[in-house]
Tab-separated table of C-alpha atoms in Angstrom:
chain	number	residue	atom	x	y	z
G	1	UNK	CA	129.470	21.478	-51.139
G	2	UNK	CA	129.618	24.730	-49.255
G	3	UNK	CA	132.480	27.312	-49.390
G	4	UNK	CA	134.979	26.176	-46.503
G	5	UNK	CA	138.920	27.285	-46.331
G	6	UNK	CA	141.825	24.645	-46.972
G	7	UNK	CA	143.139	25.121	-43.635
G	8	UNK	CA	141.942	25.556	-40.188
G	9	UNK	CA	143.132	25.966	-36.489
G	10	UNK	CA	143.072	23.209	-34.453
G	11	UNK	CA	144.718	22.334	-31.062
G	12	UNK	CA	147.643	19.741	-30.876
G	13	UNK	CA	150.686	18.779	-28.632
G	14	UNK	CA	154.343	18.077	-30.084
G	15	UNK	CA	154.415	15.263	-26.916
G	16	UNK	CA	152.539	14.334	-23.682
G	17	UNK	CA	152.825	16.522	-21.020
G	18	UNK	CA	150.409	19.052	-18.250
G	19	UNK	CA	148.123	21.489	-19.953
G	20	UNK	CA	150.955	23.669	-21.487
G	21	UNK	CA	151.759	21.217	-24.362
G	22	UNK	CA	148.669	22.122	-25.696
G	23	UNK	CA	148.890	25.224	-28.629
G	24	UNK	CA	146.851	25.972	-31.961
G	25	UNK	CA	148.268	24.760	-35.162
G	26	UNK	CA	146.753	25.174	-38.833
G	27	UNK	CA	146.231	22.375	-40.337
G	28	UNK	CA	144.056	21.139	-43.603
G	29	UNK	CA	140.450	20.995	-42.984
G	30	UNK	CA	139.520	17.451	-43.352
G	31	UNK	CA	137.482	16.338	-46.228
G	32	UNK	CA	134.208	13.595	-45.167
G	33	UNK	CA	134.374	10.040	-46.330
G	34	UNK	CA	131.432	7.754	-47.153
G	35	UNK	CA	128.931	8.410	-44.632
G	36	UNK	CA	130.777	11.280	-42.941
G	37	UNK	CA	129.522	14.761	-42.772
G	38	UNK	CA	131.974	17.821	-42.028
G	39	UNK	CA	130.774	20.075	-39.401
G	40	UNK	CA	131.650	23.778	-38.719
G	41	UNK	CA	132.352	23.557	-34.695
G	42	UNK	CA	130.768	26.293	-32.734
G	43	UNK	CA	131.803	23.958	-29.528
G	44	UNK	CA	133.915	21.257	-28.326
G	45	UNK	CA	133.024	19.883	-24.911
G	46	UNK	CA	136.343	18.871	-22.947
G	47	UNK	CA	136.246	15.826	-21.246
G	48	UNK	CA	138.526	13.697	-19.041
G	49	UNK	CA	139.789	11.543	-21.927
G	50	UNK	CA	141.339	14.775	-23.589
G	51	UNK	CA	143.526	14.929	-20.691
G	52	UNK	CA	144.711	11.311	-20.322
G	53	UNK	CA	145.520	11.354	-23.909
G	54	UNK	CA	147.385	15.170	-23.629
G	55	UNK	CA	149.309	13.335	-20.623
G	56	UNK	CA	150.205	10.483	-23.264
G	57	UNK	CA	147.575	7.496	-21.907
G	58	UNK	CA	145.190	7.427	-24.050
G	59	UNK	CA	145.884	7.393	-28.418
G	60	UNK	CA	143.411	7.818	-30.991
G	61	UNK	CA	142.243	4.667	-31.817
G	62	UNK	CA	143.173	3.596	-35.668
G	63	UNK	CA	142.474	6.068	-38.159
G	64	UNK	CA	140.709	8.933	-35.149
G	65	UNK	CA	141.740	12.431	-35.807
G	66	UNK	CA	145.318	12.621	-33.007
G	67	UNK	CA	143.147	16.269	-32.215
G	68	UNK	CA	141.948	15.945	-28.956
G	69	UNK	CA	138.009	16.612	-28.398
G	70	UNK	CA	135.362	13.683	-28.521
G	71	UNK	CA	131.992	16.038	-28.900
G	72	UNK	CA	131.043	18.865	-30.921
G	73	UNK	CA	127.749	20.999	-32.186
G	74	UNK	CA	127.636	22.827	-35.082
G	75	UNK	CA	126.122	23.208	-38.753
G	76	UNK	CA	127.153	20.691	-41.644
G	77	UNK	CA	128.697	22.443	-44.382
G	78	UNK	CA	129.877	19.118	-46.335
G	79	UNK	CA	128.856	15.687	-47.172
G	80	UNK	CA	130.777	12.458	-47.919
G	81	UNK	CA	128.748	10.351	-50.192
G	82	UNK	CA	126.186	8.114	-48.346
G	83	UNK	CA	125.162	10.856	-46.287
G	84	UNK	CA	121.767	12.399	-46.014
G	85	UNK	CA	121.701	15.264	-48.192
G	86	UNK	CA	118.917	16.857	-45.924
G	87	UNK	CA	122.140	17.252	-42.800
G	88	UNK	CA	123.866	19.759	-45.032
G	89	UNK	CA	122.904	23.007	-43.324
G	90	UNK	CA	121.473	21.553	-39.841
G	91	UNK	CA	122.610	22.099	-36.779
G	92	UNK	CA	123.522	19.094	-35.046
G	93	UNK	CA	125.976	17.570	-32.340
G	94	UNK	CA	127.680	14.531	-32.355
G	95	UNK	CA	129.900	12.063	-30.814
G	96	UNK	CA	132.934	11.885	-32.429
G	97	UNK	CA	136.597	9.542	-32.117
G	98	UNK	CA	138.927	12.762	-32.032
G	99	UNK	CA	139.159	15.795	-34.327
G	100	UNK	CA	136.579	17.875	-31.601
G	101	UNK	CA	139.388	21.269	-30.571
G	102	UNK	CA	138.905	22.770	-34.113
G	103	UNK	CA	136.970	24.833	-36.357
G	104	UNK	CA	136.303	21.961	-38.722
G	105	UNK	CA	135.768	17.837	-37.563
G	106	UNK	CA	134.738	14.919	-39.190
G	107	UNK	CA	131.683	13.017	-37.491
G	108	UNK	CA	129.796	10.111	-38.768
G	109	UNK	CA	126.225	10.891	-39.919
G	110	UNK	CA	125.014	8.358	-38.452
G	111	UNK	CA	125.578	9.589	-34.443
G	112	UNK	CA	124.607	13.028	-35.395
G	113	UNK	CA	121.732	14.468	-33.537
G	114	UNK	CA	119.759	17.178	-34.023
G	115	UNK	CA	120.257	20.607	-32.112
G	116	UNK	CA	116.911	21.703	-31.291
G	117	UNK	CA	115.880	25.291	-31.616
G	118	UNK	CA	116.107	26.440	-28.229
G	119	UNK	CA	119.039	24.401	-27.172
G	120	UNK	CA	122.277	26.386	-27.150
G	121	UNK	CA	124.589	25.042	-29.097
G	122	UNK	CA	127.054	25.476	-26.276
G	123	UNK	CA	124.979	23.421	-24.271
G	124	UNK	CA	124.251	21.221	-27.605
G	125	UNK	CA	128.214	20.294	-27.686
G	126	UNK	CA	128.355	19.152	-23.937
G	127	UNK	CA	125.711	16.503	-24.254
G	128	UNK	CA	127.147	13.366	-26.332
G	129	UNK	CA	130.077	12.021	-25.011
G	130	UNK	CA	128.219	11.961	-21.613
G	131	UNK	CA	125.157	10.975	-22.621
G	132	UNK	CA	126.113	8.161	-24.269
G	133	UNK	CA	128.666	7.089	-21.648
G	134	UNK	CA	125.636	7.382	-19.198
G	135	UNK	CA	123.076	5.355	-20.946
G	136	UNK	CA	125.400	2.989	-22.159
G	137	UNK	CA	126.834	2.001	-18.799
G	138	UNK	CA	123.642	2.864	-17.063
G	139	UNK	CA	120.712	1.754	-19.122
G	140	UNK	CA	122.362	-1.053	-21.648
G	141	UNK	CA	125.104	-2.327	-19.828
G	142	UNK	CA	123.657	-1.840	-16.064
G	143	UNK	CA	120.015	-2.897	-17.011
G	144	UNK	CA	119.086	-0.544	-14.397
G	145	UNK	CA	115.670	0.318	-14.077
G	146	UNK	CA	112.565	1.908	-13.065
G	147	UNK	CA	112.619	2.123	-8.979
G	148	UNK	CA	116.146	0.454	-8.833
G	149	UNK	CA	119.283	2.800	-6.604
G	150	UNK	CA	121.999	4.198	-8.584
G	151	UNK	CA	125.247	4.639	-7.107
G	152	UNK	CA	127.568	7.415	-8.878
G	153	UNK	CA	131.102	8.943	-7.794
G	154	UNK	CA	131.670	12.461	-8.776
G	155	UNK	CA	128.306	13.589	-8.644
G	156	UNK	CA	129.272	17.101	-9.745
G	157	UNK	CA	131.243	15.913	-13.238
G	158	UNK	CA	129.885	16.240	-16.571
G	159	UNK	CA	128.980	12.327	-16.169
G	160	UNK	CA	127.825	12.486	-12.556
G	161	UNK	CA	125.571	15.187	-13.249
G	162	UNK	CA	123.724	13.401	-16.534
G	163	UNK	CA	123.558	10.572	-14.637
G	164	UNK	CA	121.721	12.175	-11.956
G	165	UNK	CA	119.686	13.864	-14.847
G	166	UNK	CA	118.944	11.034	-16.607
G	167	UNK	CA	118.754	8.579	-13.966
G	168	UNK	CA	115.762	10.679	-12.123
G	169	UNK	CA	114.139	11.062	-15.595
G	170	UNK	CA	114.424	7.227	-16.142
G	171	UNK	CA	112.896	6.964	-12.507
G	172	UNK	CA	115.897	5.641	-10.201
G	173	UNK	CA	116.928	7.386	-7.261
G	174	UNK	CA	120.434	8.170	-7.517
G	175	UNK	CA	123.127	8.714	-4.684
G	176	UNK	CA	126.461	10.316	-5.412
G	177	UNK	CA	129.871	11.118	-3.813
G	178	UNK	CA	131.308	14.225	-4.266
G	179	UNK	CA	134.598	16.087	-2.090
G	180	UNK	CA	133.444	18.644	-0.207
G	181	UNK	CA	129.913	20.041	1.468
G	182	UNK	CA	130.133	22.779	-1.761
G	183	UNK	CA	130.069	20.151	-3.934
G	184	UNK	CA	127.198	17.647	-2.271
G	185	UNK	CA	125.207	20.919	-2.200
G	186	UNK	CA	125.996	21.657	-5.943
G	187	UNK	CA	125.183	17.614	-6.836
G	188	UNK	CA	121.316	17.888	-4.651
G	189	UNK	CA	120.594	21.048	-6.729
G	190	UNK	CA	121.325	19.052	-10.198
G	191	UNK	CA	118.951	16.051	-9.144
G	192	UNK	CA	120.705	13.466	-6.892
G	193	UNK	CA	118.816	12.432	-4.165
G	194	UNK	CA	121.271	11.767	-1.836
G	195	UNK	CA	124.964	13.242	-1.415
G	196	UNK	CA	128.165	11.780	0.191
G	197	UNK	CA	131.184	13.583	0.807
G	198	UNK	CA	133.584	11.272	0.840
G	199	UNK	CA	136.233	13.495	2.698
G	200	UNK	CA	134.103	13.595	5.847
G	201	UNK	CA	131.928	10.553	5.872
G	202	UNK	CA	132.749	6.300	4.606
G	203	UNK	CA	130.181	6.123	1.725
G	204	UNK	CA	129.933	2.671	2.263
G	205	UNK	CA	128.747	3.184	5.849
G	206	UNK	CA	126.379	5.844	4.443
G	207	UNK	CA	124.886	4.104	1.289
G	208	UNK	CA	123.908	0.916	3.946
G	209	UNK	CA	122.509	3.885	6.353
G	210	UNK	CA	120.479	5.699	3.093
G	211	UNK	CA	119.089	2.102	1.820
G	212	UNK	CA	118.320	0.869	5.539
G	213	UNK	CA	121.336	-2.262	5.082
G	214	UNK	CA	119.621	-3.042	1.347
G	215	UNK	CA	122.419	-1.214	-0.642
G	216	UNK	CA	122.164	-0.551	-4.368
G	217	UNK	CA	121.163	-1.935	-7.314
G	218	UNK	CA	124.228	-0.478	-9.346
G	219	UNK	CA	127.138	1.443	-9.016
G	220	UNK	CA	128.872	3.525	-11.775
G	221	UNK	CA	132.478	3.567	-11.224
G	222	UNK	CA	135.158	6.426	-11.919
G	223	UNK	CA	137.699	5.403	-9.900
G	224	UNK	CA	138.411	2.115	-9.642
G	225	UNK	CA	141.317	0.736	-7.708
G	226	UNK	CA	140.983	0.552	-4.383
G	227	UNK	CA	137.001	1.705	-4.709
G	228	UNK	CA	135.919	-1.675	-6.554
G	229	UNK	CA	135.738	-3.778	-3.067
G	230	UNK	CA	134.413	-0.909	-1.609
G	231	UNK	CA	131.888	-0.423	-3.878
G	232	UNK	CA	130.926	-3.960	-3.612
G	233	UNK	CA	129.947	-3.797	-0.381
G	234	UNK	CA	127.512	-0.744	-1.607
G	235	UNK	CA	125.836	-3.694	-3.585
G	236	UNK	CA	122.400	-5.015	-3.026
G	237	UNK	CA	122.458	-9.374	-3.547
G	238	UNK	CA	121.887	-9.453	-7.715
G	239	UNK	CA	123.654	-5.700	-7.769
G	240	UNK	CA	125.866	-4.859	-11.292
G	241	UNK	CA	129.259	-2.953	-10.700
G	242	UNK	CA	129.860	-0.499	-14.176
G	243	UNK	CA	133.715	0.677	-14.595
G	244	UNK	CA	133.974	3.806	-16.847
G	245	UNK	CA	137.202	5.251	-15.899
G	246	UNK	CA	140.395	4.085	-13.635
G	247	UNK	CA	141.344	7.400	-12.004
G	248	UNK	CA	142.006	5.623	-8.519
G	249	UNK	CA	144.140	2.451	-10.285
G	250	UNK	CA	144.089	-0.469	-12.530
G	251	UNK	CA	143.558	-3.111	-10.001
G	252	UNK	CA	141.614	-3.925	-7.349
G	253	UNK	CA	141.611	-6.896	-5.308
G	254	UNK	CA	139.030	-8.702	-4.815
G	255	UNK	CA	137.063	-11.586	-2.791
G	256	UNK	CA	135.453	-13.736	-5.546
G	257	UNK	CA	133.924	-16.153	-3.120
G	258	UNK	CA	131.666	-13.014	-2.016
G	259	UNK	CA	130.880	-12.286	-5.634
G	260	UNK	CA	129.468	-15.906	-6.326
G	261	UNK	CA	127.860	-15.987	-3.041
G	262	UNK	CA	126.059	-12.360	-3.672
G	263	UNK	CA	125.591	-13.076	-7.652
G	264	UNK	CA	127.355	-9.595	-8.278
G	265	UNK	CA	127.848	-8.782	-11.803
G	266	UNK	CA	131.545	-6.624	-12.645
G	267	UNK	CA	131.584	-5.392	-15.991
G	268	UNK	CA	132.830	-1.845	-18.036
G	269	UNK	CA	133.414	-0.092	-20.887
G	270	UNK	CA	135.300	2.365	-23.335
G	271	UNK	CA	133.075	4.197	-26.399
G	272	UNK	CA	136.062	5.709	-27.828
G	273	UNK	CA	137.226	2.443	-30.075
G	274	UNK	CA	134.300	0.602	-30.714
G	275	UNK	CA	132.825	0.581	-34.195
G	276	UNK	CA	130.599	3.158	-36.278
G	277	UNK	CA	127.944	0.626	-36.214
G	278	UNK	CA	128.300	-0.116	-32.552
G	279	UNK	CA	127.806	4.177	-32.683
G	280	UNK	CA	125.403	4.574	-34.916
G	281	UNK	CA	122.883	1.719	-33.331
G	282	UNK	CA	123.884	3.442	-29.557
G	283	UNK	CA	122.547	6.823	-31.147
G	284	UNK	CA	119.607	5.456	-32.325
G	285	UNK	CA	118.543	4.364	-28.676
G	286	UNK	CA	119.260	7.589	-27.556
G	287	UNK	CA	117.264	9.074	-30.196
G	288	UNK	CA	114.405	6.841	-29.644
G	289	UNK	CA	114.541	7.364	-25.784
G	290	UNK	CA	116.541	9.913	-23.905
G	291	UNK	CA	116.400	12.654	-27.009
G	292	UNK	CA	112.897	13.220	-26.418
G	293	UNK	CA	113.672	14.672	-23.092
G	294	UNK	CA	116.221	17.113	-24.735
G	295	UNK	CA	113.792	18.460	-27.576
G	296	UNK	CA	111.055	18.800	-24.734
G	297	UNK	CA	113.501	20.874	-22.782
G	298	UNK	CA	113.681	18.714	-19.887
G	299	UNK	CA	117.224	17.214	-20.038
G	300	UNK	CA	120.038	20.036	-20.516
G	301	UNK	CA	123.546	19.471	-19.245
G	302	UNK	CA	124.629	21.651	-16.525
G	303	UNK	CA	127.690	24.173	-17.469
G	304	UNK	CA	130.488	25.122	-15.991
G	305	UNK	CA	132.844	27.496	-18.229
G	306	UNK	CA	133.260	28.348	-21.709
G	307	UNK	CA	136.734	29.031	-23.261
G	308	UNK	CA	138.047	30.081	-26.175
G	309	UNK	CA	139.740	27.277	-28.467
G	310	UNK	CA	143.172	28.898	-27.859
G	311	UNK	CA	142.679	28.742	-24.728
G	312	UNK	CA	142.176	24.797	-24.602
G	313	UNK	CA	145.261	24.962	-22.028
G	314	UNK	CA	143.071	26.614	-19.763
G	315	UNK	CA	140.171	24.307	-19.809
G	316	UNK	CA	142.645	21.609	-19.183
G	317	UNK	CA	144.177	23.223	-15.840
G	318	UNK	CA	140.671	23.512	-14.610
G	319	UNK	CA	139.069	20.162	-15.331
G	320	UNK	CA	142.678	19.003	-13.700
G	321	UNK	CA	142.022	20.924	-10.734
G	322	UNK	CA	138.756	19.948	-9.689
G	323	UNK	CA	136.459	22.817	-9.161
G	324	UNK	CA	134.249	22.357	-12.192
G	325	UNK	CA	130.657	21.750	-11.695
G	326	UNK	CA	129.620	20.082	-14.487
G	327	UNK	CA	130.588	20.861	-18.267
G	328	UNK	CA	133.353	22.602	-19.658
G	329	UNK	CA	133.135	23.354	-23.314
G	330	UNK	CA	135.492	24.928	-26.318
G	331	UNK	CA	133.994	27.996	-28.310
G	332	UNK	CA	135.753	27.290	-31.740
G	333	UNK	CA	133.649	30.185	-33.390
């Protein structure tokens, strides 16, 4: 085992609350389990979970790290037994169940990938919790596929904008909402093909205008709520509807004679509490299939802002306001 320190600084919250709460603490670096690996964070991608459970709605599943931070890229410095000696020393990134806003976290070695040479490892840490989500929802759970219509809201998040990156590489063509002509500007230069701004325009009328009355094969949902009927009607006959978040409310109302008549699939999904197997299987799909694209250079998330790990408040206030394009990560180094 390498040299490490007992302690390290990490970023907690005494209780739930806006992006204040959040303050470094030193605690004890944790020590990997069987087939755990610790890894020395360089980054922590921030993502919208971190804030639902800062605000109190979302808790670590059983036996998670309660540190926020779901993704991280950095080198192994320790094995728990199991593990692949060969990891201790690479650079990798990984999707992980909490633990992610410190200088040391836990991840299973099975859902660690590795960091290729010219990847930043910036860029490195704000890949798997979105690329997961997306070909999860997308590829395994929305069967899309090649030729098919995507339909994503908030084309310029760090899951609209993989989405839109993966989906062209996987041959769809993707259409996305996003607030604001800035934004559906931003979202055309990442990849979509199409952009809605939902303050100005009904994306329902402009999806059936875009697809000539066909409407999509599959829509991957943020919001929710009131949306899901709305995004129904986006729906080609056969279409599948993919819930990922519930930003816009927990229910929806809807007509279930329509859904029979037009054979719509509804389904969704959280990553966060399923198993390590359940993990480790996901990551070897994505190594088999979308990690290819990454080592060739082809797939790389698009950034937004890097701040320091004390400074995790910060990142919070600006995911929470909006005006991100794309990924904001942690530097824990």
């Amino acid at each position: 085992m390498n040299q490490k320190p007992e302690t390290m600084t990490a970023i907690g919250f005494d209780a739930p609350g806006g992006p204040d709460v959040l303050r470094p603490e030193t605690v004890p670096v944790p020590v990997p389990g069987p087939g755990q690996v610790l890894v020395k964070v360089a980054f922590a991608g921030v993502n919208r979970p971190d804030v639902i459970q800062r605000q109190g709605f979302y808790p670590p599943p059983p036996g998670a790290s309660p540190i926020p931070g779901l993704e991280i890229a950095g080198e192994v410095v320790a094995l728990g037994g199991d593990a692949d000696p060969a990891l201790l020393g690479r650079k990798v990134c990984a999707l992980v169940s909490g633990g992610g806003y410190a200088e040391y976290c836990l991840a299973e070695a099975a859902v660690c990938l590795p960091v290729p040479d010219d990847l930043p490892l910036a860029s490195a840490a704000a890949l798997p919790e979105t690329l997961f989500t997306v070909w999860h929802n997308v590829f395994e759970r929305g069967y899309a596929r090649d030729g098919e219509t995507l339909l994503v809201h908030g084309g310029t998040s760090g899951i609209g904008s993989m989405a839109s990156l993966l989906g062209k590489l996987m041959g769809l063509t993707v259409i996305v909402t996003c607030g604001g002509t800035d934004k559906c500007a931003a979202a055309l230069a990442i990849g979509a093909d199409h952009a809605i701004d939902y303050k100005a325009q009904d994306f329902v009328a402009e999806v059936a205008r875009i697809t000539g009355g066909r409407g999509v094969e599959l829509v991957l949902d943020m919001v929710a709520g009131d949306y899901v009927p709305r995004n129904l009607a986006c729906l080609a006959d056969d279409g599948r509807h993919v819930t990922i978040a519930v930003q816009g409310g927990l229910r929806a109302e809807l007509n279930m004679a329509e859904i029979m008549r037009r054979r719509l699939t509804l389904t969704g999904s959280t990553l966060r509490p399923r198993s390590n197997t359940f993990k480790a299987l996901l990551a070897q799909e994505i190594a088999a299939y979308a990690w290819p694209f990454v080592e060739s250079g082809v797939l790389r998330p698009v950034m937004d802002q890097t701040f320091a790990l004390r400074d995790a408040a910060a990142a919070h206030a600006r995911m929470e306001a909006g005006a991100h394009i794309g990924k904001i990560v942690l530097a824990a180094g």
